[in-house]
Amino acid sequence: MSSPKEIVKNWVDAFNKGDAKLISTFYSDNATNHQVAETPVIGKSNIESMFRREFSQAEMTCIVENLFEDGEWAILEWKDPLGLRGCGFFHIQDSKIQFQRGYWDKLSFLRMHNLPFPDK
């Protein structure tokens, strides 16, 4: 059985390939992915759809700055080549991500990738 830290390292590799199908294999069927700038996404297939949409909108690269492990949790501090920084918390049980929460600046991300701002 892989440690939470090892699973997140492999998750980062899948993320950097931009492969929504591959990255979805890291999640349990009823997982929750909550990027705080967005509405929580629940369920492995919905998480795959979210990544498919995101990967089609922008080329993203995750560079690990720090990766910590505490019991069933892995904590990732990351940056990207454009200077955006963030962190993610991953709760892992039975070698699958059950819950993920990410913190990053959505406005900076949209500006860096020349994406439209959502209407209020």
Short mmCIF file of N, CA and C in Angstrom, two decimals, residues 29-118:
data_model
loop_
_atom_site.label_atom_id
_atom_site.label_comp_id
_atom_site.label_asym_id
_atom_site.label_seq_id
_atom_site.Cartn_x
_atom_site.Cartn_y
_atom_site.Cartn_z
N ASP A 29 -14.66 6.36 -5.61
CA ASP A 29 -15.89 6.61 -6.38
C ASP A 29 -16.71 7.77 -5.84
N ASN A 30 -16.70 7.97 -4.53
CA ASN A 30 -17.51 9.03 -3.92
C ASN A 30 -16.66 10.19 -3.38
N ALA A 31 -15.49 10.38 -3.94
CA ALA A 31 -14.56 11.43 -3.48
C ALA A 31 -15.16 12.82 -3.68
N THR A 32 -14.60 13.77 -2.92
CA THR A 32 -14.94 15.18 -3.07
C THR A 32 -13.67 15.95 -3.38
N ASN A 33 -13.72 16.78 -4.41
CA ASN A 33 -12.63 17.70 -4.74
C ASN A 33 -13.18 19.10 -4.57
N HIS A 34 -12.68 19.81 -3.57
CA HIS A 34 -13.17 21.16 -3.31
C HIS A 34 -12.04 22.16 -3.46
N GLN A 35 -11.99 22.78 -4.62
CA GLN A 35 -11.11 23.92 -4.83
C GLN A 35 -11.89 25.11 -4.29
N VAL A 36 -11.35 25.80 -3.28
CA VAL A 36 -12.15 26.78 -2.55
C VAL A 36 -12.68 27.92 -3.42
N ALA A 37 -12.08 28.13 -4.57
CA ALA A 37 -12.57 29.15 -5.49
C ALA A 37 -13.74 28.63 -6.33
N GLU A 38 -14.11 27.38 -6.14
CA GLU A 38 -15.15 26.73 -6.94
C GLU A 38 -16.12 25.97 -6.03
N THR A 39 -17.22 25.52 -6.61
CA THR A 39 -18.16 24.66 -5.91
C THR A 39 -17.54 23.26 -5.78
N PRO A 40 -17.72 22.59 -4.64
CA PRO A 40 -17.17 21.23 -4.51
C PRO A 40 -17.69 20.30 -5.61
N VAL A 41 -16.82 19.42 -6.08
CA VAL A 41 -17.16 18.43 -7.09
C VAL A 41 -17.17 17.07 -6.39
N ILE A 42 -18.29 16.36 -6.51
CA ILE A 42 -18.45 15.10 -5.79
C ILE A 42 -18.60 13.95 -6.78
N GLY A 43 -17.82 12.91 -6.57
CA GLY A 43 -17.88 11.70 -7.39
C GLY A 43 -16.76 11.65 -8.41
N LYS A 44 -16.20 10.46 -8.54
CA LYS A 44 -15.04 10.24 -9.42
C LYS A 44 -15.32 10.68 -10.86
N SER A 45 -16.48 10.34 -11.40
CA SER A 45 -16.76 10.71 -12.80
C SER A 45 -16.91 12.22 -12.96
N ASN A 46 -17.49 12.90 -11.96
CA ASN A 46 -17.59 14.36 -12.01
C ASN A 46 -16.23 15.02 -11.87
N ILE A 47 -15.37 14.42 -11.06
CA ILE A 47 -14.00 14.94 -10.92
C ILE A 47 -13.25 14.78 -12.24
N GLU A 48 -13.43 13.64 -12.90
CA GLU A 48 -12.80 13.45 -14.22
C GLU A 48 -13.29 14.51 -15.20
N SER A 49 -14.59 14.77 -15.21
CA SER A 49 -15.14 15.80 -16.11
C SER A 49 -14.58 17.18 -15.80
N MET A 50 -14.42 17.48 -14.51
CA MET A 50 -13.84 18.76 -14.10
C MET A 50 -12.43 18.91 -14.65
N PHE A 51 -11.60 17.86 -14.48
CA PHE A 51 -10.23 17.94 -14.98
C PHE A 51 -10.20 18.01 -16.51
N ARG A 52 -11.07 17.29 -17.17
CA ARG A 52 -11.13 17.33 -18.64
C ARG A 52 -11.40 18.77 -19.10
N ARG A 53 -12.35 19.41 -18.45
CA ARG A 53 -12.70 20.80 -18.77
C ARG A 53 -11.52 21.73 -18.49
N GLU A 54 -10.92 21.58 -17.31
CA GLU A 54 -9.80 22.46 -16.94
C GLU A 54 -8.59 22.27 -17.84
N PHE A 55 -8.25 21.02 -18.16
CA PHE A 55 -7.10 20.76 -19.03
C PHE A 55 -7.34 21.29 -20.44
N SER A 56 -8.59 21.37 -20.87
CA SER A 56 -8.87 21.90 -22.21
C SER A 56 -8.80 23.42 -22.24
N GLN A 57 -8.93 24.08 -21.08
CA GLN A 57 -8.94 25.54 -21.02
C GLN A 57 -7.56 26.16 -20.87
N ALA A 58 -6.66 25.45 -20.21
CA ALA A 58 -5.35 26.04 -19.92
C ALA A 58 -4.30 24.95 -19.76
N GLU A 59 -3.09 25.26 -20.18
CA GLU A 59 -1.97 24.35 -19.95
C GLU A 59 -1.45 24.61 -18.54
N MET A 60 -1.54 23.60 -17.71
CA MET A 60 -1.16 23.77 -16.31
C MET A 60 -0.04 22.81 -15.94
N THR A 61 0.87 23.31 -15.11
CA THR A 61 1.98 22.51 -14.61
C THR A 61 2.08 22.71 -13.11
N CYS A 62 2.19 21.62 -12.39
CA CYS A 62 2.32 21.66 -10.93
C CYS A 62 3.77 21.34 -10.58
N ILE A 63 4.43 22.30 -9.93
CA ILE A 63 5.80 22.10 -9.45
C ILE A 63 5.73 21.99 -7.93
N VAL A 64 6.16 20.86 -7.41
CA VAL A 64 6.10 20.62 -5.97
C VAL A 64 7.15 21.48 -5.27
N GLU A 65 6.71 22.28 -4.32
CA GLU A 65 7.64 23.02 -3.47
C GLU A 65 7.85 22.29 -2.15
N ASN A 66 6.77 21.81 -1.56
CA ASN A 66 6.83 21.03 -0.33
C ASN A 66 5.73 19.99 -0.36
N LEU A 67 6.02 18.84 0.20
CA LEU A 67 5.03 17.77 0.29
C LEU A 67 5.20 17.11 1.65
N PHE A 68 4.16 17.21 2.45
CA PHE A 68 4.20 16.69 3.81
C PHE A 68 3.16 15.58 3.96
N GLU A 69 3.37 14.74 4.96
CA GLU A 69 2.44 13.67 5.25
C GLU A 69 2.18 13.63 6.75
N ASP A 70 0.92 13.43 7.11
CA ASP A 70 0.55 13.28 8.51
C ASP A 70 -0.59 12.28 8.58
N GLY A 71 -0.28 11.06 8.94
CA GLY A 71 -1.31 10.02 9.01
C GLY A 71 -1.91 9.76 7.64
N GLU A 72 -3.23 9.94 7.53
CA GLU A 72 -3.93 9.71 6.27
C GLU A 72 -3.94 10.95 5.36
N TRP A 73 -3.22 11.98 5.73
CA TRP A 73 -3.23 13.24 4.99
C TRP A 73 -1.89 13.51 4.32
N ALA A 74 -1.97 14.10 3.13
CA ALA A 74 -0.80 14.66 2.45
C ALA A 74 -1.10 16.12 2.19
N ILE A 75 -0.12 16.97 2.38
CA ILE A 75 -0.26 18.41 2.17
C ILE A 75 0.76 18.83 1.14
N LEU A 76 0.27 19.41 0.05
CA LEU A 76 1.10 19.80 -1.08
C LEU A 76 1.15 21.31 -1.19
N GLU A 77 2.35 21.87 -1.18
CA GLU A 77 2.54 23.28 -1.50
C GLU A 77 3.15 23.31 -2.90
N TRP A 78 2.53 24.08 -3.82
CA TRP A 78 2.94 24.03 -5.22
C TRP A 78 3.06 25.43 -5.81
N LYS A 79 3.72 25.46 -6.97
CA LYS A 79 3.77 26.67 -7.79
C LYS A 79 3.66 26.21 -9.23
N ASP A 80 3.45 27.17 -10.12
CA ASP A 80 3.48 26.84 -11.54
C ASP A 80 4.49 27.76 -12.23
N PRO A 81 4.82 27.47 -13.48
CA PRO A 81 5.86 28.26 -14.16
C PRO A 81 5.51 29.74 -14.33
N LEU A 82 4.21 30.09 -14.22
CA LEU A 82 3.80 31.48 -14.39
C LEU A 82 3.85 32.27 -13.08
N GLY A 83 4.13 31.58 -11.97
CA GLY A 83 4.26 32.27 -10.69
C GLY A 83 3.09 32.09 -9.74
N LEU A 84 2.04 31.41 -10.18
CA LEU A 84 0.91 31.14 -9.29
C LEU A 84 1.35 30.14 -8.23
N ARG A 85 0.85 30.33 -7.03
CA ARG A 85 1.17 29.42 -5.92
C ARG A 85 -0.12 28.99 -5.26
N GLY A 86 -0.06 27.80 -4.65
CA GLY A 86 -1.22 27.32 -3.91
C GLY A 86 -0.85 26.15 -3.05
N CYS A 87 -1.85 25.57 -2.41
CA CYS A 87 -1.63 24.39 -1.61
C CYS A 87 -2.86 23.50 -1.66
N GLY A 88 -2.64 22.23 -1.43
CA GLY A 88 -3.73 21.27 -1.45
C GLY A 88 -3.61 20.31 -0.29
N PHE A 89 -4.75 19.91 0.24
CA PHE A 89 -4.84 18.95 1.32
C PHE A 89 -5.57 17.73 0.78
N PHE A 90 -4.97 16.56 0.94
CA PHE A 90 -5.50 15.32 0.40
C PHE A 90 -5.73 14.32 1.53
N HIS A 91 -6.97 13.89 1.73
CA HIS A 91 -7.26 12.83 2.70
C HIS A 91 -7.33 11.53 1.93
N ILE A 92 -6.47 10.60 2.30
CA ILE A 92 -6.31 9.35 1.53
C ILE A 92 -6.59 8.16 2.44
N GLN A 93 -7.47 7.30 1.97
CA GLN A 93 -7.78 6.05 2.65
C GLN A 93 -7.79 4.93 1.62
N ASP A 94 -7.25 3.78 1.98
CA ASP A 94 -7.20 2.63 1.06
C ASP A 94 -6.57 3.01 -0.27
N SER A 95 -5.52 3.84 -0.22
CA SER A 95 -4.75 4.27 -1.40
C SER A 95 -5.55 5.09 -2.40
N LYS A 96 -6.67 5.67 -1.99
CA LYS A 96 -7.48 6.52 -2.87
C LYS A 96 -7.75 7.85 -2.18
N ILE A 97 -7.81 8.92 -2.98
CA ILE A 97 -8.17 10.24 -2.46
C ILE A 97 -9.66 10.22 -2.14
N GLN A 98 -9.98 10.49 -0.88
CA GLN A 98 -11.38 10.58 -0.45
C GLN A 98 -11.85 12.03 -0.50
N PHE A 99 -10.92 12.93 -0.16
CA PHE A 99 -11.25 14.35 -0.08
C PHE A 99 -10.02 15.16 -0.44
N GLN A 100 -10.24 16.20 -1.21
CA GLN A 100 -9.16 17.11 -1.57
C GLN A 100 -9.69 18.53 -1.46
N ARG A 101 -8.88 19.39 -0.86
CA ARG A 101 -9.23 20.81 -0.82
C ARG A 101 -8.02 21.58 -1.29
N GLY A 102 -8.23 22.52 -2.21
CA GLY A 102 -7.15 23.32 -2.76
C GLY A 102 -7.38 24.80 -2.58
N TYR A 103 -6.31 25.52 -2.30
CA TYR A 103 -6.33 26.96 -2.11
C TYR A 103 -5.40 27.61 -3.13
N TRP A 104 -5.94 28.52 -3.93
CA TRP A 104 -5.16 29.24 -4.93
C TRP A 104 -5.97 30.47 -5.34
N ASP A 105 -5.33 31.40 -6.00
CA ASP A 105 -5.96 32.67 -6.39
C ASP A 105 -6.56 32.54 -7.79
N LYS A 106 -7.87 32.41 -7.85
CA LYS A 106 -8.56 32.21 -9.13
C LYS A 106 -8.40 33.42 -10.06
N LEU A 107 -8.48 34.61 -9.54
CA LEU A 107 -8.36 35.81 -10.37
C LEU A 107 -6.98 35.86 -11.05
N SER A 108 -5.93 35.57 -10.29
CA SER A 108 -4.59 35.54 -10.89
C SER A 108 -4.49 34.46 -11.95
N PHE A 109 -5.07 33.29 -11.69
CA PHE A 109 -5.06 32.19 -12.67
C PHE A 109 -5.73 32.62 -13.97
N LEU A 110 -6.92 33.22 -13.87
CA LEU A 110 -7.64 33.66 -15.07
C LEU A 110 -6.83 34.69 -15.86
N ARG A 111 -6.24 35.63 -15.16
CA ARG A 111 -5.43 36.66 -15.82
C ARG A 111 -4.21 36.05 -16.51
N MET A 112 -3.51 35.14 -15.83
CA MET A 112 -2.29 34.53 -16.38
C MET A 112 -2.56 33.72 -17.64
N HIS A 113 -3.76 33.15 -17.73
CA HIS A 113 -4.10 32.31 -18.87
C HIS A 113 -5.03 33.01 -19.87
N ASN A 114 -5.22 34.32 -19.68
CA ASN A 114 -6.08 35.11 -20.55
C ASN A 114 -7.46 34.47 -20.73
N LEU A 115 -8.02 34.03 -19.61
CA LEU A 115 -9.36 33.42 -19.62
C LEU A 115 -10.38 34.47 -19.16
N PRO A 116 -11.62 34.32 -19.61
CA PRO A 116 -12.65 35.31 -19.25
C PRO A 116 -13.00 35.23 -17.76
N PHE A 117 -13.39 36.36 -17.21
CA PHE A 117 -13.83 36.40 -15.82
C PHE A 117 -15.30 36.01 -15.79
N PRO A 118 -15.70 35.20 -14.81
CA PRO A 118 -17.11 34.79 -14.75
C PRO A 118 -18.02 35.96 -14.40
#
